[in-house]
Coordinates of C-alpha atoms in Angstrom, one line a residue:
Chain A
M76 CA -214.9 -9.4 -164.4
Q77 CA -217.0 -9.3 -161.2
L78 CA -217.1 -5.7 -158.8
K79 CA -215.1 -5.9 -156.0
Y80 CA -217.6 -3.7 -153.8
K81 CA -220.8 -2.1 -154.7
R82 CA -220.8 1.2 -153.7
P83 CA -224.0 3.2 -153.3
E84 CA -222.6 6.3 -155.4
P85 CA -221.2 6.2 -158.8
V86 CA -217.8 6.9 -159.4
P87 CA -216.5 10.3 -161.1
T88 CA -214.2 9.8 -163.5
L89 CA -212.6 11.2 -166.5
F90 CA -212.3 9.8 -170.0
A91 CA -209.4 10.7 -172.4
D92 CA -209.2 8.9 -175.8
A93 CA -208.1 11.1 -179.2
E94 CA -211.0 8.8 -181.3
L95 CA -214.2 10.5 -181.2
G96 CA -216.1 7.8 -182.2
L97 CA -214.5 6.1 -178.8
R98 CA -215.9 8.5 -176.8
N99 CA -219.4 8.7 -178.2
T100 CA -219.4 5.0 -177.1
I101 CA -218.5 6.0 -173.7
R102 CA -220.8 8.3 -173.3
I103 CA -223.8 6.6 -175.1
Y104 CA -222.8 3.1 -172.4
A105 CA -222.8 5.5 -169.4
A106 CA -226.1 7.1 -170.1
S107 CA -227.5 3.4 -169.1
Q108 CA -225.4 2.1 -166.2
A109 CA -224.9 3.9 -163.1
D110 CA -222.2 3.0 -161.7
V111 CA -219.8 5.4 -163.1
E112 CA -220.3 9.0 -163.5
I113 CA -218.5 9.8 -166.9
R114 CA -217.8 14.0 -165.7
A115 CA -216.5 14.4 -169.4
T116 CA -215.1 12.9 -172.3
L117 CA -211.6 14.6 -173.3
A118 CA -210.0 14.8 -176.6
T119 CA -206.0 15.5 -175.7
G120 CA -203.8 16.0 -172.5
R121 CA -204.3 20.1 -172.3
Q122 CA -207.9 19.1 -171.6
V123 CA -207.1 16.5 -168.5
L124 CA -204.5 19.0 -167.5
A125 CA -207.4 21.8 -167.7
A126 CA -210.2 19.9 -166.4
L127 CA -208.3 18.5 -162.9
Q128 CA -206.9 22.5 -162.2
A129 CA -210.6 23.3 -162.3
G130 CA -211.6 20.9 -160.1
P131 CA -213.7 18.5 -158.5
C132 CA -211.3 16.0 -158.7
P133 CA -212.8 13.0 -160.2
E134 CA -212.0 9.3 -158.5
V135 CA -210.7 7.8 -161.6
L136 CA -208.7 9.1 -165.1
V137 CA -208.7 6.7 -167.8
L138 CA -206.0 8.3 -170.4
D139 CA -205.5 6.5 -173.5
A140 CA -201.8 6.1 -174.4
L141 CA -201.8 7.9 -177.7
L142 CA -203.5 11.2 -177.1
Q143 CA -202.1 13.5 -179.9
D144 CA -201.4 16.4 -178.2
M145 CA -198.8 15.3 -175.4
N146 CA -196.8 12.3 -174.9
L147 CA -198.2 10.3 -172.2
F148 CA -195.3 10.4 -170.1
D149 CA -194.9 13.7 -169.7
L150 CA -198.7 14.1 -169.3
L151 CA -198.5 11.6 -165.6
A152 CA -195.4 13.5 -164.8
E153 CA -197.7 16.9 -165.1
I154 CA -200.4 15.3 -163.2
G155 CA -198.2 13.9 -160.5
R156 CA -196.9 17.3 -160.0
M157 CA -200.4 19.0 -159.4
E158 CA -200.0 16.9 -156.2
L159 CA -203.9 16.3 -156.5
K160 CA -206.1 15.5 -152.9
P161 CA -207.2 12.6 -152.7
H162 CA -205.4 11.6 -155.7
P163 CA -207.0 9.8 -158.2
A164 CA -206.5 6.2 -159.6
I165 CA -205.1 6.3 -163.2
L166 CA -205.9 3.5 -165.8
V167 CA -204.3 3.8 -169.1
T168 CA -205.7 2.6 -172.1
A169 CA -203.3 1.1 -175.1
M170 CA -203.1 -0.8 -178.1
R171 CA -200.2 -3.0 -176.9
L172 CA -197.6 -2.9 -173.9
S173 CA -194.2 -4.6 -173.2
P174 CA -193.2 -5.6 -169.5
Q175 CA -190.7 -2.5 -169.7
Q176 CA -193.4 -0.2 -170.7
Q177 CA -196.0 -1.8 -167.9
D178 CA -192.9 -1.2 -165.6
R179 CA -192.0 2.7 -166.6
L180 CA -196.1 3.4 -166.9
L181 CA -196.5 2.1 -163.3
T182 CA -193.2 4.1 -162.1
A183 CA -195.1 7.1 -163.3
G184 CA -197.9 6.7 -161.9
C185 CA -200.4 4.9 -163.6
D186 CA -202.3 2.1 -161.4
S187 CA -203.0 -0.4 -164.0
F188 CA -204.0 -1.0 -167.9
I189 CA -206.2 -2.3 -170.3
L190 CA -205.4 -3.5 -173.7
K191 CA -207.7 -2.3 -176.7
P192 CA -210.0 -4.0 -178.0
Y193 CA -211.5 -3.8 -174.6
S194 CA -215.0 -4.1 -174.0
L195 CA -217.0 -1.7 -171.8
N196 CA -218.2 -3.5 -169.4
M197 CA -214.9 -4.6 -168.3
L198 CA -213.4 -1.3 -168.9
F199 CA -216.4 0.2 -166.6
A200 CA -215.8 -3.1 -163.6
M201 CA -212.0 -1.6 -163.8
V202 CA -212.9 1.7 -162.9
V203 CA -215.5 1.0 -160.2
N204 CA -213.0 -1.9 -158.8
H205 CA -210.2 1.4 -158.4
A206 CA -212.1 3.4 -157.0
A207 CA -213.3 1.0 -154.7
D208 CA -209.6 1.1 -153.3
S209 CA -209.3 4.7 -153.4
Q210 CA -208.2 7.2 -151.0
A211 CA -211.4 8.9 -151.3
F212 CA -213.4 5.9 -151.4
T213 CA -211.9 4.8 -148.2
Q214 CA -212.4 8.1 -146.5
R215 CA -215.8 8.2 -147.3
R216 CA -216.4 5.1 -146.2
V217 CA -214.4 5.5 -142.6
D218 CA -216.8 8.7 -142.1
R219 CA -220.4 6.8 -142.8
L220 CA -219.2 3.7 -140.6
L221 CA -217.8 6.3 -137.8
D222 CA -221.4 8.3 -138.3
W223 CA -223.3 5.1 -137.5
H224 CA -220.8 4.3 -134.0
L225 CA -221.6 7.9 -133.2
S226 CA -225.3 7.8 -133.5
A227 CA -225.6 5.0 -131.1
L228 CA -223.4 6.4 -128.7
R229 CA -225.4 9.4 -129.0
A230 CA -222.7 12.1 -130.0
D231 CA -223.4 15.8 -130.4
F232 CA -222.2 16.2 -134.3
S233 CA -222.4 19.5 -134.0
S234 CA -219.0 19.4 -131.0
K235 CA -215.7 20.2 -131.7
G236 CA -214.2 17.0 -129.9
V237 CA -216.3 15.3 -132.7
D238 CA -214.5 16.5 -135.4
Y239 CA -211.6 15.7 -134.2
I240 CA -212.3 12.3 -133.5
R241 CA -213.5 11.8 -136.7
C242 CA -209.4 13.3 -137.9
V243 CA -207.9 10.6 -136.2
M244 CA -210.1 8.2 -137.7
Q245 CA -209.1 9.0 -140.5
V246 CA -205.3 8.2 -140.3
L247 CA -206.2 5.6 -137.4
V248 CA -208.6 3.3 -139.7
P249 CA -206.1 2.8 -142.6
A250 CA -203.2 2.7 -141.2
G251 CA -203.8 -0.5 -139.4
S252 CA -201.0 -0.3 -137.0
A253 CA -200.1 2.4 -133.7
I254 CA -199.8 5.8 -134.6
P255 CA -199.0 7.9 -131.1
F256 CA -201.9 9.6 -130.3
N257 CA -199.8 13.0 -130.0
E258 CA -198.4 12.9 -133.0
L259 CA -202.6 13.0 -134.4
Y260 CA -202.8 15.4 -131.4
E261 CA -200.7 17.7 -132.9
Q262 CA -201.4 17.5 -136.2
I263 CA -204.7 18.5 -135.5
A264 CA -203.6 21.5 -133.4
E265 CA -201.9 22.9 -136.2
G266 CA -204.5 22.5 -138.3
E267 CA -207.2 24.4 -136.3
A268 CA -204.0 27.1 -134.7
I269 CA -204.4 25.9 -131.6
N270 CA -202.4 24.2 -129.1
C271 CA -202.1 20.3 -128.6
E272 CA -203.9 20.7 -124.9
G273 CA -206.9 21.8 -126.5
V274 CA -207.7 19.0 -128.6
V275 CA -207.4 16.6 -126.2
T276 CA -209.6 18.2 -124.1
A277 CA -212.0 18.7 -126.5
V278 CA -212.1 14.7 -127.2
R279 CA -211.8 14.2 -123.5
R280 CA -214.8 16.4 -122.9
T281 CA -216.8 14.4 -125.9
I282 CA -216.0 11.2 -124.7
K283 CA -217.1 12.5 -121.2
Q284 CA -220.5 13.3 -122.8
L285 CA -220.5 10.0 -124.4
Q286 CA -220.4 8.5 -120.9
S287 CA -223.1 10.3 -119.3
R288 CA -225.3 9.4 -122.1
Q289 CA -224.5 5.4 -120.9
T290 CA -226.0 4.2 -124.3
E291 CA -225.6 0.2 -124.8
E292 CA -222.3 1.0 -127.1
Y293 CA -220.5 2.9 -124.9
R294 CA -221.0 -0.1 -122.1
D295 CA -220.3 -2.6 -124.5
M296 CA -217.2 -0.7 -125.3
C297 CA -216.3 -0.4 -121.5
A298 CA -216.5 -3.8 -121.2
Y299 CA -213.9 -4.6 -123.9
Y300 CA -211.7 -3.3 -121.4
G301 CA -213.2 -5.2 -118.6
K302 CA -214.3 -1.8 -117.1
H303 CA -217.8 -0.6 -115.7
S304 CA -219.4 2.2 -117.9
E305 CA -219.0 4.3 -115.0
Q306 CA -215.6 4.0 -114.3
G307 CA -215.5 5.5 -118.1
L308 CA -212.7 5.3 -120.8
T309 CA -209.3 7.2 -121.3
N310 CA -208.9 8.9 -124.6
A311 CA -206.5 6.0 -125.8
E312 CA -209.2 3.1 -125.0
F313 CA -211.9 4.9 -126.7
L314 CA -210.4 6.3 -130.0
S315 CA -208.1 2.6 -130.4
L316 CA -211.2 0.6 -129.7
L317 CA -213.4 2.8 -132.2
A318 CA -210.6 2.3 -135.0
Q319 CA -210.8 -1.3 -134.5
R320 CA -214.5 -1.7 -134.8
V321 CA -214.5 0.9 -138.0
R322 CA -211.6 -1.0 -139.8
Q323 CA -212.9 -4.8 -139.1
E324 CA -216.2 -3.3 -140.4
L325 CA -214.4 -1.9 -143.6
R326 CA -213.0 -4.6 -144.5
G327 CA -216.2 -6.6 -144.3
Chain B
M57 CA -188.3 -3.2 -183.3
V58 CA -186.4 -2.4 -180.4
L59 CA -186.3 0.5 -177.7
Q60 CA -183.0 2.5 -178.6
K61 CA -180.6 2.3 -175.7
G62 CA -179.1 5.5 -177.0
G63 CA -180.1 8.9 -177.4
T64 CA -181.4 11.8 -174.8
Q65 CA -183.9 11.3 -172.2
A66 CA -186.3 13.2 -173.9
E67 CA -185.6 10.8 -177.4
R68 CA -186.2 7.7 -175.7
D69 CA -189.3 8.8 -173.5
Q70 CA -190.5 9.9 -177.3
Q71 CA -189.8 6.2 -178.9
A72 CA -191.1 5.1 -175.7
A73 CA -194.3 7.0 -176.5
L74 CA -194.3 5.9 -180.1
E75 CA -194.1 2.5 -179.5
L76 CA -197.2 2.1 -177.4
G77 CA -199.0 2.8 -180.2
G78 CA -198.6 -0.8 -181.4
G79 CA -197.8 0.1 -185.1
L80 CA -200.1 -2.2 -187.3
K81 CA -201.5 -4.0 -184.8
G82 CA -202.3 -0.8 -183.1
R83 CA -203.8 0.9 -185.9
M84 CA -206.2 -2.6 -186.2
A85 CA -207.0 -2.2 -182.3
G86 CA -208.0 1.0 -182.2
S87 CA -210.5 0.5 -185.0
F88 CA -211.9 -2.8 -183.5
C89 CA -212.2 -1.2 -180.3
V90 CA -214.3 1.7 -181.3
L91 CA -216.7 -1.2 -184.0
Q92 CA -216.7 -3.8 -180.7
S93 CA -217.5 -0.8 -178.1
S94 CA -220.1 0.8 -180.5
V95 CA -222.0 -2.6 -180.9
E96 CA -221.8 -2.8 -177.0
A97 CA -223.1 0.7 -176.1
M98 CA -226.0 0.3 -178.6
Q99 CA -227.0 -3.5 -176.7
H100 CA -226.8 -1.5 -173.1
Y101 CA -228.9 1.7 -174.4
L102 CA -231.3 -0.1 -176.2
A103 CA -231.7 -2.6 -173.3
A104 CA -232.6 0.8 -171.2
K105 CA -234.5 2.5 -173.6
T106 CA -236.6 0.6 -176.0
D107 CA -239.2 -2.1 -175.5
P108 CA -238.6 -5.5 -174.3
D109 CA -239.9 -6.7 -177.8
V110 CA -237.7 -4.6 -180.0
M111 CA -235.0 -5.5 -177.9
Q112 CA -235.9 -9.1 -178.0
E113 CA -236.2 -8.7 -181.9
L114 CA -232.8 -6.9 -182.0
T115 CA -230.6 -9.0 -179.5
P116 CA -229.6 -12.0 -181.8
V117 CA -228.4 -9.1 -184.2
L118 CA -226.2 -8.0 -182.1
A119 CA -225.3 -10.7 -180.5
E120 CA -224.1 -11.8 -183.7
M121 CA -222.2 -8.2 -184.7
E122 CA -220.0 -8.8 -180.9
Q123 CA -219.3 -12.4 -182.3
S124 CA -218.6 -11.5 -185.7
I125 CA -216.1 -8.4 -184.4
A126 CA -214.3 -10.7 -182.0
Y127 CA -213.9 -13.5 -184.9
L128 CA -212.7 -10.2 -187.3
S129 CA -210.7 -8.5 -184.9
R130 CA -208.7 -12.6 -184.5
L131 CA -208.1 -13.3 -188.0
C132 CA -206.6 -9.6 -188.5
A133 CA -204.2 -9.8 -185.5
N134 CA -203.2 -13.0 -186.9
A135 CA -202.9 -11.9 -189.9
A136 CA -201.1 -8.9 -189.0
D137 CA -198.4 -11.1 -187.0
I138 CA -197.7 -13.4 -190.1
A139 CA -197.2 -10.1 -192.1
L140 CA -194.9 -9.0 -189.5
A141 CA -193.1 -12.2 -189.4
Y142 CA -192.1 -12.1 -193.2
T143 CA -191.4 -8.7 -193.0
G144 CA -189.7 -7.1 -190.2
G145 CA -190.4 -9.2 -187.7
F146 CA -192.2 -8.9 -184.0
C147 CA -192.1 -5.8 -182.0
S148 CA -189.7 -8.1 -179.2
E149 CA -188.7 -7.1 -175.9
K150 CA -187.3 -10.0 -174.1
M151 CA -186.8 -9.8 -170.6
P152 CA -185.6 -12.8 -167.8
L153 CA -188.8 -15.1 -167.7
E154 CA -189.4 -18.0 -165.7
L155 CA -191.2 -20.3 -167.9
T156 CA -193.0 -22.4 -164.8
E157 CA -194.3 -19.7 -163.0
T158 CA -195.8 -17.9 -166.5
L159 CA -196.9 -21.9 -167.3
T160 CA -198.5 -22.1 -163.8
R161 CA -200.5 -18.5 -164.2
L162 CA -201.5 -19.7 -168.0
V163 CA -203.0 -23.3 -166.2
N164 CA -205.0 -21.0 -163.9
C165 CA -206.3 -18.7 -166.6
V166 CA -206.9 -21.1 -169.2
G167 CA -209.0 -23.4 -165.6
E168 CA -211.4 -19.7 -165.2
E169 CA -211.5 -19.5 -169.0
L170 CA -213.0 -23.4 -169.6
L171 CA -215.1 -22.9 -166.1
A172 CA -216.8 -19.7 -167.7
R173 CA -217.1 -21.3 -171.2
K174 CA -218.2 -24.1 -169.7
L175 CA -216.1 -26.6 -171.8
D176 CA -215.1 -30.0 -170.6
A177 CA -211.7 -29.8 -171.1
S178 CA -208.8 -29.3 -168.9
L179 CA -204.9 -28.0 -169.2
V180 CA -202.4 -29.7 -166.3
L181 CA -199.0 -29.0 -165.7
D182 CA -196.4 -31.1 -164.6
D183 CA -193.4 -29.8 -163.5
H184 CA -190.9 -32.9 -163.4
V185 CA -187.7 -30.5 -162.5
Q186 CA -188.9 -28.1 -159.3
E187 CA -186.3 -25.7 -160.4
P188 CA -186.7 -22.7 -161.8
L189 CA -186.8 -22.9 -165.4
W190 CA -185.2 -18.7 -167.1
L191 CA -185.1 -17.9 -170.0
M192 CA -185.0 -14.3 -171.6
A193 CA -188.5 -14.2 -173.6
D194 CA -190.8 -11.7 -175.0
T195 CA -194.2 -12.4 -172.6
G196 CA -196.8 -11.1 -175.3
L197 CA -195.4 -13.7 -178.1
V198 CA -195.0 -16.4 -174.9
D199 CA -198.6 -15.7 -174.4
A200 CA -199.8 -15.9 -178.0
L201 CA -197.9 -19.1 -178.5
F202 CA -199.6 -21.7 -175.8
A203 CA -203.0 -19.1 -176.5
N204 CA -202.7 -20.9 -180.4
L205 CA -201.5 -24.3 -179.4
I206 CA -204.6 -24.2 -176.3
S207 CA -207.4 -23.0 -178.8
N208 CA -206.5 -25.2 -181.4
S209 CA -206.5 -28.2 -179.5
L210 CA -210.0 -27.1 -177.8
R211 CA -211.5 -27.1 -181.4
A212 CA -209.8 -30.6 -182.2
C213 CA -209.8 -32.5 -179.1
P214 CA -212.7 -34.9 -178.4
T215 CA -214.7 -34.0 -175.0
P216 CA -213.5 -34.0 -172.2
A217 CA -210.1 -32.7 -174.0
T218 CA -207.7 -33.2 -171.9
L219 CA -204.3 -30.8 -172.7
R220 CA -200.7 -31.3 -171.0
I221 CA -198.0 -29.6 -170.4
A222 CA -194.9 -31.0 -169.4
C223 CA -191.4 -29.1 -167.9
L224 CA -188.7 -32.1 -168.4
P225 CA -185.0 -32.2 -168.0
G226 CA -183.1 -30.5 -170.3
R227 CA -185.2 -27.0 -171.3
E228 CA -187.4 -29.4 -173.6
P229 CA -191.1 -29.1 -172.8
L230 CA -193.7 -31.0 -174.1
Y231 CA -197.3 -29.9 -175.2
T232 CA -199.5 -32.8 -175.5
D233 CA -203.5 -33.0 -176.3
N234 CA -205.6 -36.4 -176.5
G235 CA -207.0 -34.8 -180.4
P236 CA -206.3 -36.3 -183.7
G237 CA -202.7 -34.9 -183.7
L238 CA -201.2 -33.6 -187.0
R239 CA -203.2 -35.1 -189.9
S240 CA -200.5 -35.5 -192.4
T241 CA -196.4 -34.5 -192.8
L242 CA -197.3 -31.2 -194.4
E243 CA -198.6 -30.1 -191.0
R244 CA -195.2 -31.5 -189.6
T245 CA -193.5 -29.2 -192.3
C246 CA -195.7 -26.0 -191.5
L247 CA -195.1 -26.6 -187.5
I248 CA -190.9 -26.9 -188.1
Q249 CA -190.1 -24.7 -191.1
G250 CA -193.1 -22.2 -191.1
V251 CA -194.2 -23.4 -194.6
P252 CA -197.4 -22.9 -195.4
T253 CA -200.4 -26.5 -195.7
P254 CA -202.6 -25.9 -198.7
E255 CA -205.2 -25.2 -195.8
T256 CA -203.5 -22.3 -194.6
L257 CA -203.4 -20.8 -197.9
Q258 CA -207.0 -22.3 -199.3
Q259 CA -209.2 -21.9 -196.4
G260 CA -206.9 -19.3 -194.2
Q261 CA -206.2 -22.0 -191.7
L262 CA -203.1 -19.7 -189.7
G263 CA -203.1 -22.0 -186.1
L264 CA -199.9 -24.0 -186.9
L265 CA -197.9 -21.4 -188.6
L266 CA -198.7 -18.9 -186.6
V267 CA -197.6 -21.0 -183.8
H268 CA -193.9 -21.5 -185.7
Q269 CA -193.8 -17.5 -186.3
Y270 CA -194.0 -17.0 -182.7
A271 CA -191.5 -19.9 -181.8
N272 CA -189.7 -18.7 -184.5
A273 CA -189.2 -14.8 -182.8
L274 CA -188.6 -16.4 -179.4
G275 CA -185.7 -18.8 -180.7
W276 CA -187.5 -22.2 -180.1
T277 CA -187.3 -25.2 -182.3
L278 CA -190.2 -27.2 -182.3
R279 CA -190.0 -30.6 -182.9
P280 CA -193.6 -32.7 -183.1
E281 CA -193.4 -35.9 -182.0
N282 CA -195.5 -39.4 -182.4
G283 CA -196.1 -41.0 -179.0
P284 CA -197.4 -44.4 -177.7
A285 CA -200.9 -42.9 -177.9
S286 CA -202.4 -40.6 -180.2
G287 CA -203.0 -37.0 -179.6
F288 CA -200.4 -33.8 -180.2
R289 CA -197.1 -34.2 -179.0
L290 CA -194.8 -31.0 -179.4
R291 CA -191.6 -31.0 -178.2
I292 CA -190.4 -27.1 -177.4
L293 CA -186.6 -26.7 -177.1
L294 CA -185.4 -23.8 -175.5
P295 CA -182.2 -22.1 -175.9
P296 CA -179.7 -21.9 -173.4
F297 CA -180.6 -18.8 -170.8
V298 CA -178.3 -15.5 -171.3
P299 CA -178.5 -13.4 -168.4
P300 CA -178.4 -9.8 -169.4
A301 CA -176.0 -7.0 -168.2
E302 CA -178.7 -5.4 -166.0
L303 CA -181.1 -7.1 -165.0
T304 CA -184.4 -5.4 -164.2
L305 CA -187.3 -8.0 -162.4
H306 CA -190.5 -6.9 -162.7
S307 CA -191.7 -8.0 -159.3
S308 CA -193.8 -5.7 -157.7
A309 CA -197.4 -6.4 -156.9
A310 CA -199.2 -3.7 -159.4
A311 CA -196.9 -5.2 -162.2
T312 CA -197.8 -8.9 -161.5
E313 CA -201.5 -8.3 -160.9
N314 CA -201.3 -6.1 -164.4
R315 CA -199.3 -8.8 -166.0
N316 CA -201.6 -12.1 -165.2
A317 CA -204.3 -9.5 -166.2
L318 CA -203.0 -8.8 -169.9
Q319 CA -201.8 -12.9 -170.0
R320 CA -205.6 -13.7 -169.4
L321 CA -206.5 -11.1 -171.5
C322 CA -204.7 -12.3 -174.8
L323 CA -205.7 -15.9 -174.1
S324 CA -209.5 -14.4 -173.6
R325 CA -209.5 -12.7 -176.8
E326 CA -207.5 -16.1 -178.6
L327 CA -210.5 -18.2 -177.2
D328 CA -213.6 -15.5 -178.0
G329 CA -212.4 -15.4 -181.8
T330 CA -212.5 -19.4 -182.0
L331 CA -214.6 -20.9 -179.5
G332 CA -216.9 -17.7 -179.5
L333 CA -217.8 -15.3 -176.8
I334 CA -218.9 -16.4 -173.4
P335 CA -222.8 -16.0 -173.2
P336 CA -224.0 -13.6 -171.1
K337 CA -224.9 -14.4 -167.6
E338 CA -228.8 -15.1 -167.3
P339 CA -230.2 -12.3 -165.0

């Protein structure tokens, strides 16, 4: 199995299987690779729930279908009720799965399955591939790409305006479609316990600062709209173009 | 064994959870998983922690262990299927299946496996009907039947091995290869009636018997043929399609992706157990 995306940091993962031998081999295998960090190897469903409640939330959960203390569907339901943010990808390991069972598992919150006996190489590759699609990983990638652009624009990372721009990008970049900016400003304002106008002003002030820096990145953004850099960009122009560029880079 | 339709939701959930255990094959699969992953973990650990000289000595031994486990795992799974067929029947959950789509995916899987194993062989699907071919079938049994036919052909055929599946009018797909064909009347009888040949009993060659058992469980009739050219020719007579009262199509993107992955896994395991494991890539 080919890895979809080679990420620099290991994927934090919880592994649960009633079989002690398998938990031991997972630990040994994990010690000699760097793509997956096995946070814990657990034997029961209740241990899984306790680990998730204690936090921090792993990016991937590998759950065997036959944990002795809990029915798998009950466990998936409990995990769903926890409303974990970001929600981990869930892989189920099982002896056999009919299409009906597969469908039930997918409906219950499972993302994928692997049948026993499995290759550890394949299992770990699946963990990495599912993490590559995970919400947490996407958020971190957006942040990193954004940091690069903001650095190129010589932004002041300590300013509130940059924080608000980051929040907007986290929604706008994965969305891939137009979202009214007022809605985003209102959400940020609610979270900050300030009024919407405060958010708009902070973002505008930051963009004005970036204009004053007259970096090559800023001039390039203005040129995209057919504008001279002295004319400056509106909030909407700046945010839309930044989101577009980060989205393109995210897709590779 | 089929999911009970009655009972409370909790009882049905409990039964569904029990069925995830997979019965006899499930118990074997669990043990083989520990064995296989132990060897893999040892390989990785030793590669990272020991001297290259030590690793050079151990590598062929560990590779041999890994291969033997793959052979044993397949043999046990086949023996369990034979036992299930003669005792109580397979775990069979039939659902509506469009066979041409399944066979198209199978051909793609086989292509990838042949490439990975560097085998001079091909599997081609000739669709002469160009219409959907619906039937009620257990997808696991369909995958297992074709995986066995294909692995039998790959072992028997001269290179380049040419395998074909033709979808013909009248719900009678035809499987052919360019191998030596059935060697005796006994083999024909084994395929049609499930009567073990002397080779089956003395040498443990289960291929034809398994194909018969899977077909029988699916309600398919097998008819070996003599054709104008040499080679194995097997006509598969499919039963009429009776749609269920409640039709549930498993068509989400995630369901399809997982279905494809499971089909590939079934084929890969069959070929691992008959042709040997795919050699690791050179660093």
